[in-house]
XYZ file of C-alpha atoms in Angstrom:
665
model
C -12.900 7.527 -0.898
C -11.550 7.985 2.635
C -8.241 6.087 2.482
C -7.601 6.958 6.137
C -10.437 4.604 7.013
C -9.067 1.888 4.742
C -5.557 2.251 6.137
C -6.714 2.252 9.766
C -8.952 -0.779 9.148
C -6.053 -2.745 7.672
C -3.659 -1.572 10.387
C -6.121 -2.987 12.881
C -5.966 -6.250 10.957
C -2.227 -6.630 10.324
C -0.616 -4.720 13.172
C 1.305 -6.951 15.609
C 0.223 -5.738 19.027
C 0.967 -6.977 22.556
C -1.280 -7.104 25.587
C -0.216 -5.609 28.912
C -1.805 -5.719 32.340
C -3.636 -2.473 32.902
C -4.474 -0.197 35.826
C -8.146 0.139 36.887
C -8.846 2.752 34.210
C -6.388 1.136 31.743
C -3.748 3.893 31.808
C -0.039 3.163 32.346
C 2.780 5.658 32.851
C 6.253 5.783 31.293
C 5.610 2.853 28.956
C 5.482 3.139 25.148
C 2.091 2.969 23.437
C 2.091 2.189 19.693
C -1.007 3.863 18.246
C -2.932 3.538 15.016
C -1.347 6.688 13.572
C 1.982 4.801 13.592
C 3.481 6.893 16.414
C 4.798 5.819 19.781
C 3.352 7.807 22.726
C 4.429 7.909 26.379
C 2.177 9.185 29.186
C 4.328 10.821 31.865
C 1.967 11.991 34.571
C -1.516 13.182 35.450
C -2.276 16.222 37.601
C -5.608 17.260 39.125
C -6.696 20.815 38.402
C -9.651 22.902 39.613
C -11.923 21.660 36.806
C -10.460 18.374 35.571
C -7.507 16.000 35.813
C -4.975 16.565 33.000
C -2.568 13.918 31.693
C 0.666 14.836 29.908
C 1.973 12.700 27.028
C 4.401 13.010 24.118
C 5.495 11.293 20.897
C 8.590 13.412 20.175
C 11.177 14.958 22.543
C 9.715 18.441 22.094
C 6.048 17.646 21.635
C 4.589 17.186 25.117
C 0.841 17.729 25.123
C -1.984 17.325 27.598
C -5.656 16.448 27.616
C -8.283 15.372 30.113
C -7.574 12.048 31.766
C -10.792 10.675 30.290
C -9.660 11.553 26.739
C -6.125 10.197 27.247
C -7.416 6.963 28.785
C -9.780 6.481 25.851
C -7.044 7.097 23.271
C -4.403 4.910 24.899
C -6.686 2.005 25.800
C -8.915 1.996 22.707
C -6.636 3.228 19.918
C -3.177 2.153 21.129
C -1.336 -0.846 22.512
C 1.359 -1.029 25.183
C 4.653 -2.062 23.611
C 7.835 -3.478 25.103
C 8.237 -4.419 28.782
C 4.893 -3.525 30.358
C 3.797 -3.487 33.968
C 3.385 -7.264 34.096
C 6.779 -7.923 32.589
C 5.411 -9.239 29.286
C 7.683 -8.408 26.364
C 5.933 -6.759 23.428
C 6.916 -7.023 19.775
C 8.791 -3.732 19.812
C 11.290 -5.154 22.285
C 14.396 -6.078 20.300
C 15.810 -9.577 20.687
C 19.268 -10.092 22.060
C 20.616 -10.955 18.626
C 18.975 -8.058 16.773
C 21.019 -4.857 16.370
C 19.441 -2.100 18.440
C 21.995 0.708 18.545
C 21.192 4.187 17.254
C 23.714 3.600 14.486
C 21.938 0.405 13.375
C 18.580 2.173 13.396
C 20.077 5.031 11.380
C 21.393 2.577 8.797
C 17.918 1.044 8.510
C 16.238 4.420 7.989
C 15.628 5.451 4.358
C 16.832 2.067 3.077
C 15.229 0.339 0.085
C 14.919 -3.388 -0.558
C 13.887 -5.710 -3.382
C 11.886 -8.644 -2.039
C 11.049 -10.615 -5.193
C 8.054 -10.745 -7.476
C 8.339 -7.046 -8.303
C 7.881 -6.160 -4.630
C 9.979 -3.404 -3.081
C 10.143 -2.255 0.545
C 11.187 1.196 1.755
C 11.977 1.777 5.431
C 11.556 5.362 6.633
C 10.707 7.495 9.627
C 12.683 5.318 12.056
C 12.765 6.508 15.646
C 13.780 5.243 19.056
C 11.679 6.215 22.054
C 11.484 4.809 25.568
C 14.038 2.168 24.598
C 11.981 0.917 21.637
C 12.662 1.076 17.893
C 10.023 1.401 15.173
C 9.876 2.506 11.533
C 7.349 2.977 8.792
C 7.404 0.377 6.017
C 6.148 1.229 2.535
C 5.481 -1.716 0.211
C 5.121 -1.289 -3.535
C 4.369 -3.786 -6.280
C 5.779 -2.840 -9.675
C 5.805 0.803 -8.583
C 2.252 0.778 -7.212
C 1.664 1.474 -3.515
C 0.304 -1.572 -1.704
C 0.592 -0.616 1.955
C 2.337 1.737 4.361
C 2.339 0.836 8.018
C 4.385 1.108 11.203
C 6.342 -1.989 12.227
C 8.786 -2.760 15.054
C 12.384 -2.470 13.849
C 13.301 -6.012 14.885
C 10.407 -7.410 12.813
C 11.558 -5.358 9.823
C 15.100 -6.722 10.150
C 13.714 -10.260 10.199
C 11.744 -9.658 6.979
C 14.774 -8.101 5.269
C 16.751 -11.319 5.619
C 14.975 -12.548 2.470
C 15.353 -9.274 0.544
C 18.149 -7.686 -1.469
C 19.382 -4.158 -0.718
C 18.661 -1.609 -3.429
C 20.853 1.428 -4.141
C 20.154 4.314 -1.786
C 18.480 7.339 -3.295
C 20.494 10.538 -3.531
C 19.636 12.496 -1.410
C 18.454 9.831 1.038
C 15.324 11.764 2.079
C 13.852 11.133 -1.386
C 12.767 7.740 -0.037
C 9.983 9.593 1.796
C 8.507 10.881 -1.465
C 5.811 8.655 -3.024
C 5.642 7.826 -6.700
C 2.884 9.564 -8.725
C 0.373 6.764 -8.134
C 1.056 6.952 -4.395
C 0.346 10.694 -4.547
C -3.000 10.010 -6.211
C -3.905 7.357 -3.649
C -3.019 9.669 -0.775
C -5.283 12.457 -2.072
C -8.511 10.465 -2.509
C -11.529 11.926 -0.726
C -14.633 11.107 -2.762
C -15.711 13.038 -5.848
C -13.535 12.270 -8.902
C -13.152 15.955 -9.835
C -11.915 16.878 -6.358
C -9.599 13.843 -6.286
C -7.932 15.004 -9.502
C -7.616 18.604 -8.300
C -6.033 17.497 -5.022
C -3.604 15.115 -6.743
C -2.462 17.810 -9.199
C -1.882 20.229 -6.325
C 0.031 17.623 -4.322
C 2.298 16.766 -7.275
C 3.099 20.477 -7.632
C 3.853 20.939 -3.934
C 6.058 17.839 -3.717
C 8.017 19.081 -6.742
C 8.511 22.464 -5.088
C 9.745 20.814 -1.890
C 12.415 18.896 -3.828
C 13.563 22.083 -5.561
C 13.783 24.021 -2.290
C 15.724 21.302 -0.488
C 18.132 21.014 -3.433
C 18.898 24.729 -3.211
C 21.386 26.243 -5.653
C 23.306 23.026 -6.258
C 22.855 20.899 -9.362
C 20.037 18.364 -9.209
C 21.029 14.729 -8.661
C 19.896 12.068 -11.132
C 17.333 10.764 -8.607
C 15.881 14.244 -8.036
C 15.671 14.862 -11.771
C 13.894 11.551 -12.386
C 11.352 12.075 -9.608
C 10.588 15.622 -10.787
C 10.114 14.268 -14.310
C 7.778 11.524 -13.038
C 5.720 14.105 -11.124
C 5.483 16.363 -14.198
C 4.362 13.455 -16.402
C 1.844 12.317 -13.787
C 0.422 15.816 -13.491
C 0.095 16.186 -17.268
C -1.601 12.790 -17.573
C -4.078 13.612 -14.816
C -5.003 16.871 -16.558
C -5.411 15.106 -19.901
C -7.555 12.274 -18.518
C -9.692 14.581 -16.366
C -10.457 17.048 -19.161
C -11.429 14.086 -21.331
C -13.680 12.612 -18.631
C -15.240 15.942 -17.620
C -15.576 18.129 -20.746
C -15.737 21.858 -20.152
C -14.056 21.739 -16.723
C -10.566 23.141 -16.101
C -7.895 21.112 -14.327
C -4.680 22.856 -15.409
C -2.326 23.912 -12.572
C -2.950 27.634 -13.167
C -6.521 27.209 -11.899
C -5.632 24.827 -9.052
C -6.594 26.163 -5.592
C -3.669 24.364 -3.923
C -0.854 26.032 -5.887
C 0.461 28.026 -2.925
C 3.703 29.983 -3.018
C 6.611 28.357 -1.228
C 6.649 30.905 1.596
C 2.894 30.713 2.170
C 2.428 29.123 5.630
C -0.517 27.172 4.206
C 1.829 25.327 1.814
C 1.522 21.581 2.441
C -1.023 21.968 5.228
C -4.254 23.615 4.093
C -6.649 21.734 1.858
C -4.221 18.961 0.924
C -2.184 17.584 3.867
C 1.016 16.906 1.934
C 3.258 17.107 5.002
C 1.204 14.891 7.303
C 0.329 12.394 4.562
C 3.711 11.780 2.959
C 6.727 13.365 4.670
C 8.429 13.418 8.062
C 8.719 16.321 10.488
C 12.435 16.579 9.737
C 11.840 17.209 6.056
C 9.117 19.752 6.821
C 11.406 21.588 9.238
C 14.261 21.676 6.709
C 11.908 23.159 4.099
C 10.645 25.785 6.563
C 14.202 26.830 7.475
C 15.194 27.080 3.813
C 12.147 29.171 2.917
C 11.614 31.246 6.049
C 15.162 31.714 7.301
C 15.059 33.809 10.467
C 11.587 35.243 9.846
C 9.895 34.714 13.220
C 6.432 35.621 11.932
C 6.688 32.977 9.222
C 7.851 30.385 11.782
C 4.920 31.196 14.062
C 2.432 30.968 11.179
C 3.868 27.628 10.005
C 3.738 26.239 13.536
C 0.075 27.267 13.747
C -0.722 25.496 10.465
C 1.271 22.442 11.564
C -0.600 22.138 14.841
C -3.941 22.430 13.054
C -2.956 19.792 10.484
C -1.673 17.410 13.174
C -4.879 17.856 15.158
C -6.912 17.074 12.060
C -4.984 13.841 11.520
C -5.590 12.843 15.129
C -9.298 13.661 14.820
C -9.542 11.676 11.576
C -7.928 8.669 13.249
C -10.327 8.875 16.199
C -13.274 9.075 13.828
C -11.940 6.218 11.724
C -11.503 3.997 14.783
C -15.013 4.739 15.944
C -16.625 4.142 12.547
C -14.239 1.839 10.666
C -16.680 -1.055 10.591
C -19.516 1.219 9.481
C -17.683 2.920 6.598
C -19.832 3.190 3.459
C -17.436 4.476 0.794
C -16.727 1.914 -1.969
C -13.062 1.373 -1.068
C -13.744 0.710 2.624
C -16.689 -1.528 1.787
C -14.523 -3.533 -0.637
C -11.798 -4.004 1.988
C -14.265 -4.946 4.703
C -16.156 -7.486 2.597
C -12.886 -8.953 1.368
C -11.520 -9.436 4.912
C -14.860 -10.786 6.112
C -14.787 -13.417 3.357
C -11.484 -14.745 4.695
C -9.149 -13.596 1.922
C -5.582 -12.375 2.473
C -5.420 -9.050 4.338
C -2.777 -7.734 1.926
C -4.878 -8.741 -1.074
C -7.860 -6.972 0.477
C -5.928 -3.725 0.955
C -4.864 -3.824 -2.690
C -8.467 -4.388 -3.758
C -9.656 -1.409 -1.741
C -6.986 0.838 -3.260
C -7.895 -0.365 -6.750
C -11.528 0.583 -6.143
C -10.416 4.000 -4.900
C -8.167 4.665 -7.884
C -10.888 3.635 -10.333
C -13.209 5.961 -8.429
C -10.759 8.798 -9.020
C -10.942 8.469 -12.791
C -14.540 7.322 -13.001
C -13.795 3.921 -14.544
C -11.576 0.838 -14.589
C -8.114 2.165 -15.482
C -6.597 -1.277 -16.078
C -9.423 -2.138 -18.447
C -8.927 1.143 -20.321
C -5.217 0.375 -20.807
C -5.073 -3.379 -21.492
C -8.679 -4.142 -22.355
C -11.350 -6.115 -20.530
C -10.368 -9.560 -19.270
C -12.716 -12.063 -20.952
C -15.457 -13.515 -18.767
C -15.609 -17.292 -18.586
C -12.922 -19.938 -18.884
C -9.313 -18.991 -18.117
C -6.120 -20.845 -17.163
C -3.585 -20.662 -14.345
C -0.184 -22.255 -13.858
C 3.122 -22.752 -15.664
C 3.346 -25.139 -18.642
C 6.711 -25.788 -20.344
C 8.898 -28.244 -22.251
C 11.935 -28.133 -24.604
C 12.672 -24.407 -24.263
C 9.080 -23.199 -24.684
C 6.991 -22.094 -21.716
C 3.670 -20.453 -20.852
C 2.828 -18.805 -17.502
C -0.928 -18.136 -17.322
C -2.678 -15.484 -15.235
C -6.230 -14.160 -15.348
C -5.219 -11.204 -17.516
C -2.152 -12.354 -19.541
C 0.001 -15.307 -20.439
C 3.786 -14.800 -20.253
C 5.465 -16.483 -23.218
C 9.036 -17.824 -23.099
C 10.797 -19.162 -26.193
C 14.510 -20.030 -26.082
C 16.558 -17.056 -24.854
C 13.764 -14.480 -25.270
C 12.774 -12.424 -22.249
C 9.276 -13.328 -20.897
C 6.635 -11.128 -22.487
C 2.921 -10.776 -21.583
C 0.414 -11.686 -24.299
C -3.360 -11.801 -24.450
C -5.082 -15.149 -24.787
C -8.544 -16.649 -25.142
C -9.986 -19.972 -23.977
C -12.605 -21.554 -26.226
C -14.867 -24.517 -25.638
C -16.562 -26.870 -28.085
C -18.546 -29.500 -26.243
C -16.032 -31.049 -23.843
C -13.000 -29.897 -25.848
C -11.085 -26.837 -24.588
C -8.521 -24.926 -26.649
C -6.293 -21.922 -25.950
C -5.484 -19.309 -28.594
C -2.401 -17.044 -28.256
C -1.767 -14.445 -31.012
C 2.035 -14.738 -31.126
C 2.030 -16.059 -34.694
C -0.126 -15.714 -37.784
C -2.399 -17.640 -37.627
C -2.490 -17.670 -33.784
C -0.946 -20.532 -31.855
C -3.707 -22.997 -30.850
C -3.177 -25.449 -27.992
C -5.491 -28.206 -26.797
C -6.191 -28.677 -23.084
C -5.893 -32.407 -22.392
C -7.622 -34.597 -19.810
C -4.368 -34.987 -17.861
C -4.077 -31.202 -17.450
C -1.350 -30.684 -20.073
C -1.408 -28.457 -23.144
C -0.598 -29.735 -26.636
C 0.596 -27.718 -29.600
C 0.775 -30.901 -31.742
C 4.479 -30.403 -32.451
C 4.022 -27.171 -34.373
C 7.243 -25.224 -35.003
C 6.813 -21.463 -34.674
C 8.915 -18.326 -34.916
C 8.492 -15.996 -31.925
C 9.645 -12.365 -32.059
C 10.875 -10.800 -28.834
C 13.864 -9.207 -27.097
C 17.079 -10.359 -25.428
C 19.687 -8.438 -23.388
C 22.243 -6.774 -25.664
C 25.601 -8.553 -25.553
C 24.098 -11.413 -23.610
C 24.811 -9.726 -20.261
C 22.386 -8.927 -17.501
C 23.917 -5.605 -16.489
C 26.713 -4.161 -14.407
C 27.216 -2.450 -11.058
C 29.157 0.734 -10.344
C 29.864 2.407 -7.010
C 29.389 6.116 -6.364
C 30.670 8.051 -3.373
C 28.237 10.530 -1.844
C 28.843 13.148 0.796
C 25.912 13.954 3.064
C 25.629 16.895 5.437
C 23.116 16.459 8.228
C 21.811 19.339 10.339
C 20.701 18.579 13.887
C 19.909 20.701 16.919
C 22.025 20.682 20.087
C 20.460 21.833 23.340
C 22.600 24.411 25.160
C 23.531 24.390 28.796
C 22.177 27.321 30.877
C 24.182 30.472 30.094
C 25.791 28.980 26.979
C 23.316 30.887 24.758
C 25.305 34.095 25.387
C 28.048 32.744 23.107
C 25.735 32.832 20.068
C 23.978 35.556 18.103
C 20.176 35.835 18.156
C 19.741 34.472 14.598
C 21.634 31.284 15.563
C 19.436 30.430 18.524
C 16.211 28.416 18.652
C 14.165 29.042 21.770
C 11.752 26.558 23.296
C 10.358 28.033 26.481
C 13.338 28.742 28.749
C 15.705 26.463 26.804
C 17.896 27.268 23.813
C 19.410 25.145 21.041
C 21.578 25.733 17.958
C 22.020 23.981 14.625
C 25.096 21.822 14.138
C 26.170 20.084 10.946
C 27.736 16.646 10.505
C 29.291 15.529 7.206
C 29.622 11.854 6.253
C 30.557 9.943 3.103
C 29.123 6.703 1.784
C 29.583 4.484 -1.256
C 26.425 3.146 -2.893
C 26.093 0.551 -5.668
C 24.139 1.391 -8.816
C 22.864 -1.403 -11.033
C 22.815 -0.610 -14.759
C 20.431 -2.842 -16.665
C 21.741 -3.909 -20.028
C 19.822 -2.633 -23.088
C 17.803 -5.088 -25.131
C 17.794 -5.921 -28.826
C 15.109 -7.617 -30.929
C 15.487 -11.296 -31.742
C 13.383 -14.060 -33.247
C 13.597 -17.570 -31.820
C 12.228 -20.797 -33.288
C 10.530 -23.216 -30.921
C 8.669 -26.483 -31.291
C 5.447 -26.623 -29.283
C 4.650 -30.185 -28.353
C 3.121 -31.472 -25.135
C 3.484 -28.952 -22.302
C 2.885 -30.573 -18.901
C 1.671 -28.463 -15.999
C 4.796 -27.771 -13.979
C 3.961 -25.408 -11.118
C 1.505 -22.827 -9.856
C 1.721 -19.170 -10.866
C 3.280 -17.180 -8.027
C 0.741 -14.693 -6.748
C 1.891 -11.197 -5.785
C -0.312 -11.043 -2.688
C 1.315 -14.237 -1.375
C 4.752 -12.577 -1.442
C 3.410 -9.403 0.155
C 1.617 -11.401 2.846
C 4.910 -13.067 3.799
C 6.753 -9.732 3.867
C 4.077 -7.979 5.931
C 3.553 -10.893 8.256
C -0.216 -10.591 7.798
C -2.792 -13.358 7.545
C -3.044 -15.359 4.322
C -6.273 -16.420 2.632
C -8.098 -19.093 4.619
C -8.886 -21.192 1.540
C -7.512 -21.194 -2.004
C -6.594 -23.545 -4.839
C -3.422 -22.474 -6.629
C -2.805 -25.721 -8.554
C -2.481 -25.332 -12.354
C -5.657 -25.863 -14.341
C -8.867 -24.363 -15.661
C -10.402 -21.381 -13.892
C -13.230 -18.889 -14.354
C -13.218 -15.098 -14.441
C -16.041 -12.687 -13.777
C -19.046 -12.104 -11.547
C -22.018 -14.482 -11.814
C -25.379 -14.138 -10.091
C -28.925 -15.401 -9.806
C -31.314 -12.426 -9.678
C -32.276 -12.153 -6.013
C -30.087 -15.140 -5.117
C -26.469 -16.236 -4.887
C -23.624 -14.119 -6.328
C -20.144 -15.480 -7.097
C -16.986 -13.555 -8.019
C -14.295 -15.793 -9.545
C -10.530 -15.279 -9.328
C -7.601 -17.475 -10.321
C -7.292 -19.160 -6.904
C -10.641 -18.685 -5.188
C -14.226 -17.533 -5.533
C -16.222 -15.352 -3.149
C -19.779 -16.489 -2.462
C -22.048 -13.572 -1.611
C -25.461 -14.039 -0.054
C -27.039 -10.885 1.321
C -24.430 -9.456 3.732
C -22.617 -12.770 4.165
C -19.344 -13.312 2.248
C -17.282 -16.488 2.099
C -14.192 -17.091 -0.037
C -13.512 -20.702 -1.049
C -11.142 -22.548 -3.349
C -12.653 -24.221 -6.399
C -11.740 -26.438 -9.362
C -13.207 -27.222 -12.768
C -13.459 -30.906 -13.662
C -14.941 -32.865 -16.554
C -17.400 -35.537 -15.378
C -20.078 -37.535 -17.226
C -19.934 -35.329 -20.293
C -20.265 -32.123 -18.292
C -17.970 -29.408 -16.973
C -18.476 -29.107 -13.221
C -17.320 -26.259 -10.952
C -16.702 -27.742 -7.484
C -16.296 -25.530 -4.415
C -14.605 -26.278 -1.087
C -17.731 -24.994 0.654
C -17.695 -25.344 4.435
C -21.475 -25.764 4.769
C -21.711 -28.734 2.404
C -20.948 -29.749 -1.187
C -21.575 -27.156 -3.842
C -21.254 -28.012 -7.533
C -22.437 -25.985 -10.517
C -22.592 -27.056 -14.150
C -20.814 -24.775 -16.636
C -22.972 -24.544 -19.750
C -21.670 -23.969 -23.318
C -23.323 -20.525 -23.260
C -21.126 -19.549 -20.244
C -23.870 -19.752 -17.606
C -23.735 -21.775 -14.379
C -26.616 -24.038 -13.367
C -27.466 -25.204 -9.846
C -30.578 -26.196 -7.933
C -31.911 -25.801 -4.414
C -30.471 -23.449 -1.820
C -27.026 -22.822 -0.373
C -26.003 -21.677 3.108
C -23.171 -19.141 3.081
C -21.289 -18.940 6.387
C -19.546 -15.609 6.730
C -18.454 -13.237 9.462
C -18.893 -9.575 10.336
C -15.869 -7.453 11.238
C -16.305 -5.466 14.433
C -14.037 -3.442 16.710
C -13.176 -5.647 19.670
C -13.069 -4.455 23.262
C -9.264 -4.311 23.187
C -9.302 -1.965 20.168
C -8.393 -4.665 17.640
C -10.593 -6.378 15.080
C -12.988 -9.108 16.098
C -15.564 -11.095 14.191
C -19.080 -12.316 14.804
C -20.785 -15.020 12.693
C -23.022 -13.812 9.892
C -24.822 -16.510 7.913
C -27.378 -16.407 5.129
C -29.259 -18.752 2.804
C -29.677 -18.068 -0.929
C -31.411 -19.800 -3.802
C -29.512 -21.301 -6.720
C -30.656 -21.478 -10.322
C -29.093 -20.021 -13.475
C -26.153 -17.762 -12.691
C -25.337 -15.400 -15.533
C -22.097 -13.479 -15.946
C -22.217 -9.705 -15.595
C -21.617 -7.815 -18.827
C-alpha cells in the first residue's frame, strides 16, 4: 500500500489553506508557500537563460534550488498554497494572531513537546521552523500508541488546540520525539506485497536503533532511549515470528535483510528504505553523519549525494500522488477515498485506510487474530449504570465497572428470542444475563454478583517527580569574511565561498515524570438492578477530529441503544456496512453514510435509516438477515482534485435493488 498517497489525500482534505490573489501565471515572489510535503517554500526570483527561464526557490536557509519557470509555477500553484500576508493583503492561517506567542523562544519551546489530549490520544509537536515570518510544525497524533495522522499545521493553530491538552513529560533526549513507535515504523514502510513490507519494516527498526546508539555515543543510555530500543527489538522479533509463520520456508531474520547497512555506509537510511525522509528531521540526520563520518570529506560528499537523491524521490512521489490521488487503486487509498466520499469523518477515514494497510502487511485482520472476531448482528452502544455498577458498550467490548475496580474490557453477546433481547457478559459463572427493556434500559433483575478485577495499590493514583536535565545543542555560525583564518581546516564547514563553524550551547531544564501506582487484585460485590441508559460512548475519532480541526461525519446517531455490526448485501444489489454510529450504503460506485436506529414496531425489529433520498426501513429477521423491497437511490459524491489544488466533489448517484441482505461470513 502506498501510504504517501493516503497521507497526501488526507492532507488535501484536512489542511487549512488560504487563498491569495495570483499573478497571470499564478506565481508570487518572496511569499511563503505551504506545500503538500509539509514544507514552506519561498520563490525569490526568476531569470531568463538562453534555453529557458529558471526560477530560484528554497525551503531551508542553505537549500536554494532552481527549476524551469513552468515546473515551479505548476508546483506552487497546483501543489502549494500561499500562506500569511499575500499580495492582496489577505492573512493566511500561518499568520500568528496578536495574542499568540511568536518568538523564536516560544517556537523552540513548542518543538519536541508531547501532549495528552484525552481518550487515549496523544499529540507530539516536532520539526518546528520559522521562515519568511511564519511558524509551522509537524503534528503527530497517536491513539493508544497507534499512529493516526502526521501532518503540518500552523503553529498558532497548534497552540489553540493545546489549550485543551495536558503537557506530558519531555523525552530524554528531546529528539526522541521524532522517532515513531514500532507500529508507526511498520506503517511508514508499507509499499504493497506483505513479504516486502515485513522486510522493509525489519530493516527500518534496525536502522532507527542504530541511529539512537550513535547519537548516544559513549555515555550511558537514558531510560527513554533504553525503552525505545527495547520496543524496537520486540517489534522486530514479533515481525520475524509472524512473517515466518505466515510464509513458511521464507527467511526474515535480520542477518538476511538487504537493508542492514553499516553505520558508515552512505546508503544508510536513504537507499531502499527512506528512514531519514520518512521519520526524522535534517538536524538529526546531520548529527548522525557528523558522529559517524567526522571530518571524512569523501563520506560527507557521498551522504550528500544520497540525501539529494532521496529528497528528489520524495518530491517526485508527492507530484505523482497529487496527480493520481483520486485514481489510486491500492486497498488503503481506496478505503480512504470511499470513506471520505460517503461523508464520514476525515480522521476516521485516515484510520480506516491505515488499518487496511496494516492488515495488508500481515495478510489478515490483526485485531481479529488477537481479540477474536466481533460477532455479526445485534450489538449495543452507550453507557448504562446505577448503584456503583456500570457498563460501557462498544462494538468490540463492554467495559465493566463495579465499585472501586478499574474499568476492564470484556467480551459480550447479544441474543434475540422473538422480540426479547438479552445481553450475556462472562464476568461470573454462569454469565451475567441482562434484559434489554422497551424503555432502553438494561435489567439484571437485582442479581448480586462478585466481580474480580484490580485497583491501584494503596488507593493512590500515582506521584510526580522532577528531574533536571542538561542539554547541549550544536549549531552552526556563519563567519564573517576573513574570520575563517582563525580556525583550523577540520573546524570549518564550507558552502561555496562562505564558511561556518560549530558552536555549542548548554541549557538545563526540569521535567516532571508521572509514576503510575501499581495495581493489586480485588473482588467487589455489586447488585445489578435496572441500569438506565446514561450517555453515549465517546468515540475516539470524535476527539481526534476536534484536535485536528478536520471535518466531522455528516450524519451519525450516537445515542445509546441497539446497533448492528457487519457487512450485509443483496447479490447484485445494495450493500450496507454497519458501525456503532452509522452505516454506509454502497450502490455501485456511490457511497453514502447515514445514521440509523433499531426500533421495535408491530411485533418486528425495524432498522430505520436517515436516508437523504427518502425513507429506508429494513426488517431484521430472527435468522440475522435484513428484508426490504423495491429499489433505493443512493446519493453519493466523487472526490476529485479541484482547480485550486484542493479536494472537490462531484455528485455520483446510483439506484440498487433491495431484497434479502445477508451478512458476510
